[in-house]
PDB file of C-alpha atoms in Angstrom:
ATOM      1  CA  MET A   3      -0.081  -0.149   0.094  1.00  0.00           C
ATOM      2  CA  ARG A   4       1.393   3.522  -0.243  1.00  0.00           C
ATOM      3  CA  ILE A   5       2.348   6.584   1.793  1.00  0.00           C
ATOM      4  CA  GLY A   6      -1.570   7.620   2.032  1.00  0.00           C
ATOM      5  CA  GLU A   7      -3.371   4.268   2.418  1.00  0.00           C
ATOM      6  CA  LEU A   8      -1.463   3.377   5.252  1.00  0.00           C
ATOM      7  CA  SER A   9      -1.693   7.296   7.038  1.00  0.00           C
ATOM      8  CA  ALA A  10      -5.750   7.031   6.705  1.00  0.00           C
ATOM      9  CA  ARG A  11      -5.536   3.186   7.730  1.00  0.00           C
ATOM     10  CA  ALA A  12      -3.667   3.892  10.466  1.00  0.00           C
ATOM     11  CA  GLY A  13      -5.071   7.187  11.576  1.00  0.00           C
ATOM     12  CA  VAL A  14      -2.140   8.769  11.776  1.00  0.00           C
ATOM     13  CA  SER A  15      -0.668  11.353   9.795  1.00  0.00           C
ATOM     14  CA  VAL A  16       1.256  11.475   6.452  1.00  0.00           C
ATOM     15  CA  ARG A  17       4.504  13.254   7.921  1.00  0.00           C
ATOM     16  CA  ALA A  18       4.421  11.134  11.234  1.00  0.00           C
ATOM     17  CA  LEU A  19       4.446   7.765   9.077  1.00  0.00           C
ATOM     18  CA  ARG A  20       7.844   9.455   7.519  1.00  0.00           C
ATOM     19  CA  TYR A  21       9.532  11.122  10.819  1.00  0.00           C
ATOM     20  CA  TYR A  22       8.587   6.554  11.358  1.00  0.00           C
ATOM     21  CA  GLU A  23      11.338   6.048   9.188  1.00  0.00           C
ATOM     22  CA  GLU A  24      13.704   8.305   9.736  1.00  0.00           C
ATOM     23  CA  GLN A  25      14.001   7.420  12.969  1.00  0.00           C
ATOM     24  CA  GLY A  26      14.104   4.364  11.650  1.00  0.00           C
ATOM     25  CA  LEU A  27      10.821   2.388  12.904  1.00  0.00           C
ATOM     26  CA  LEU A  28       9.160   2.003   9.735  1.00  0.00           C
ATOM     27  CA  THR A  29      10.377   0.475   6.839  1.00  0.00           C
ATOM     28  CA  SER A  30       9.395   0.721   2.980  1.00  0.00           C
ATOM     29  CA  ARG A  31      10.090  -0.147  -0.300  1.00  0.00           C
ATOM     30  CA  ARG A  32      10.183   2.190  -2.841  1.00  0.00           C
ATOM     31  CA  SER A  33       9.021   1.907  -6.654  1.00  0.00           C
ATOM     32  CA  ALA A  34      10.979   3.918  -9.754  1.00  0.00           C
ATOM     33  CA  SER A  35       9.219   6.416  -9.224  1.00  0.00           C
ATOM     34  CA  GLY A  36      10.207   6.292  -6.321  1.00  0.00           C
ATOM     35  CA  GLN A  37       6.543   6.373  -4.045  1.00  0.00           C
ATOM     36  CA  ARG A  38       6.717   3.930  -0.787  1.00  0.00           C
ATOM     37  CA  HIS A  39       5.095   1.122  -0.152  1.00  0.00           C
ATOM     38  CA  TYR A  40       4.408  -1.138   2.796  1.00  0.00           C
ATOM     39  CA  THR A  41       3.830  -4.947   3.385  1.00  0.00           C
ATOM     40  CA  GLU A  42      -0.413  -5.639   5.390  1.00  0.00           C
ATOM     41  CA  ASP A  43       2.605  -5.346   8.481  1.00  0.00           C
ATOM     42  CA  ALA A  44       3.191  -1.586   8.739  1.00  0.00           C
ATOM     43  CA  VAL A  45      -0.783  -0.823   9.833  1.00  0.00           C
ATOM     44  CA  GLU A  46      -0.147  -3.093  13.390  1.00  0.00           C
ATOM     45  CA  ARG A  47       3.440  -1.508  13.781  1.00  0.00           C
ATOM     46  CA  VAL A  48       2.405   2.093  13.322  1.00  0.00           C
ATOM     47  CA  SER A  49      -0.873   1.143  15.966  1.00  0.00           C
ATOM     48  CA  PHE A  50       2.262  -0.322  18.237  1.00  0.00           C
ATOM     49  CA  LEU A  51       4.400   2.780  17.853  1.00  0.00           C
ATOM     50  CA  GLN A  52       1.844   5.446  18.587  1.00  0.00           C
ATOM     51  CA  ARG A  53       1.038   3.245  21.882  1.00  0.00           C
ATOM     52  CA  MET A  54       4.737   3.395  22.429  1.00  0.00           C
ATOM     53  CA  TYR A  55       4.534   6.860  22.379  1.00  0.00           C
ATOM     54  CA  MET A  56       1.766   8.178  23.564  1.00  0.00           C
ATOM     55  CA  ALA A  57       3.221   6.040  26.832  1.00  0.00           C
ATOM     56  CA  GLY A  58       5.778   8.389  27.027  1.00  0.00           C
ATOM     57  CA  LEU A  59       8.439   6.827  25.750  1.00  0.00           C
ATOM     58  CA  SER A  60      11.159   8.036  23.409  1.00  0.00           C
ATOM     59  CA  SER A  61      12.044   7.196  19.555  1.00  0.00           C
ATOM     60  CA  ARG A  62      15.073   6.088  20.773  1.00  0.00           C
ATOM     61  CA  THR A  63      13.814   4.254  23.452  1.00  0.00           C
ATOM     62  CA  ILE A  64      11.047   2.587  21.199  1.00  0.00           C
ATOM     63  CA  ILE A  65      14.244   1.419  18.513  1.00  0.00           C
ATOM     64  CA  GLU A  66      15.522  -0.082  21.457  1.00  0.00           C
ATOM     65  CA  LEU A  67      13.118  -2.075  22.312  1.00  0.00           C
ATOM     66  CA  LEU A  68      12.021  -3.008  18.676  1.00  0.00           C
ATOM     67  CA  PRO A  69      14.490  -6.581  19.025  1.00  0.00           C
ATOM     68  CA  CYS A  70      11.802  -7.448  21.092  1.00  0.00           C
ATOM     69  CA  VAL A  71       9.423  -6.848  18.735  1.00  0.00           C
ATOM     70  CA  ASP A  72      10.730  -8.557  15.870  1.00  0.00           C
ATOM     71  CA  ALA A  73      12.589 -11.279  17.410  1.00  0.00           C
ATOM     72  CA  PRO A  74      11.000 -12.201  19.682  1.00  0.00           C
ATOM     73  CA  SER A  75      13.898 -13.832  22.183  1.00  0.00           C
ATOM     74  CA  ALA A  76      14.718 -14.986  26.007  1.00  0.00           C
ATOM     75  CA  GLU A  77      17.770 -12.501  25.795  1.00  0.00           C
ATOM     76  CA  THR A  78      15.659  -9.376  23.206  1.00  0.00           C
ATOM     77  CA  SER A  79      13.136 -10.160  25.599  1.00  0.00           C
ATOM     78  CA  ASP A  80      14.423  -9.532  28.488  1.00  0.00           C
ATOM     79  CA  ALA A  81      16.755  -6.222  27.880  1.00  0.00           C
ATOM     80  CA  ALA A  82      13.535  -4.600  26.754  1.00  0.00           C
ATOM     81  CA  LEU A  83      11.860  -5.486  30.175  1.00  0.00           C
ATOM     82  CA  GLU A  84      14.794  -3.941  31.651  1.00  0.00           C
ATOM     83  CA  ARG A  85      14.823  -0.838  29.326  1.00  0.00           C
ATOM     84  CA  MET A  86      10.823  -1.072  30.664  1.00  0.00           C
ATOM     85  CA  ALA A  87      11.555  -0.910  33.633  1.00  0.00           C
ATOM     86  CA  GLU A  88      14.027   2.714  33.681  1.00  0.00           C
ATOM     87  CA  GLU A  89      11.145   3.838  31.392  1.00  0.00           C
ATOM     88  CA  ARG A  90       9.038   3.839  34.175  1.00  0.00           C
ATOM     89  CA  ASP A  91      11.441   4.739  36.385  1.00  0.00           C
ATOM     90  CA  ARG A  92      11.573   8.113  34.561  1.00  0.00           C
ATOM     91  CA  LEU A  93       8.132   8.989  34.559  1.00  0.00           C
ATOM     92  CA  THR A  94       7.751   7.986  37.833  1.00  0.00           C
ATOM     93  CA  ASP A  95      10.164  10.183  38.543  1.00  0.00           C
ATOM     94  CA  HIS A  96       8.060  13.184  36.383  1.00  0.00           C
ATOM     95  CA  ILE A  97       4.826  12.602  37.375  1.00  0.00           C
ATOM     96  CA  ALA A  98       6.670  12.605  41.061  1.00  0.00           C
ATOM     97  CA  GLU A  99       8.010  16.444  39.874  1.00  0.00           C
ATOM     98  CA  LEU A 100       5.096  17.463  38.028  1.00  0.00           C
ATOM     99  CA  ILE A 101       2.705  16.606  41.434  1.00  0.00           C
ATOM    100  CA  ARG A 102       5.374  19.020  44.053  1.00  0.00           C
ATOM    101  CA  THR A 103       5.234  21.574  40.630  1.00  0.00           C
ATOM    102  CA  ARG A 104       1.708  21.625  41.016  1.00  0.00           C
ATOM    103  CA  ASP A 105       1.822  21.747  45.209  1.00  0.00           C
ATOM    104  CA  ALA A 106       4.047  24.657  44.738  1.00  0.00           C
ATOM    105  CA  LEU A 107       1.235  26.560  41.938  1.00  0.00           C
ATOM    106  CA  ASP A 108      -1.977  25.730  44.738  1.00  0.00           C
ATOM    107  CA  GLY A 109       0.020  27.368  47.416  1.00  0.00           C
ATOM    108  CA  LEU A 110       0.825  30.521  45.254  1.00  0.00           C
ATOM    109  CA  MET A 111      -2.910  30.651  44.148  1.00  0.00           C
ATOM    110  CA  ALA A 112      -3.775  30.025  47.750  1.00  0.00           C
ATOM    111  CA  THR A 113      -1.183  33.216  48.767  1.00  0.00           C
ATOM    112  CA  ASN A 114      -3.041  35.349  46.202  1.00  0.00           C
ATOM    113  CA  ARG A 115      -6.055  34.770  47.332  1.00  0.00           C
ATOM    114  CA  ALA A 116      -5.820  35.408  50.929  1.00  0.00           C
ATOM    115  CA  TYR A 117      -3.765  38.331  49.488  1.00  0.00           C
ATOM    116  CA  ARG A 118      -7.489  39.340  47.800  1.00  0.00           C
ATOM    117  CA  GLU A 119      -9.150  38.679  50.223  1.00  0.00           C
ATOM    118  CA  THR A 120      -7.612  41.689  52.086  1.00  0.00           C
ATOM    119  CA  LEU A 121      -7.736  43.855  49.772  1.00  0.00           C
ATOM    120  CA  ARG A 122     -11.934  43.661  49.549  1.00  0.00           C
ATOM    121  CA  ALA A 123     -11.813  43.881  53.539  1.00  0.00           C
ATOM    122  CA  VAL A 124      -9.656  47.076  53.148  1.00  0.00           C
TER     123      VAL A 124
END
């Protein structure tokens, strides 16, 4: 299938598909005229990539996980599990930082509200 059909079937932009190829996440064959052609498996591959991005993984991390997807083995599975655990820890730390930031903002808002109440009392 050509890039437009893959885009429509996978529900992503043509630009995203080109990006996936640039990053080494997706492959295509080229016709004599240079048009990209994808196999039927590309639809599921793009869906997988979208799930990984939605989980907060970077292209670099996804590339590290692809051997487990493309050629599952005990070795690639162990490596993928270790990498996913690292990513989960990174996300947990990021979430904790976001919560601290939100709490600090809540404190500033409370201080501002209290100050505004003193202005109304005058």
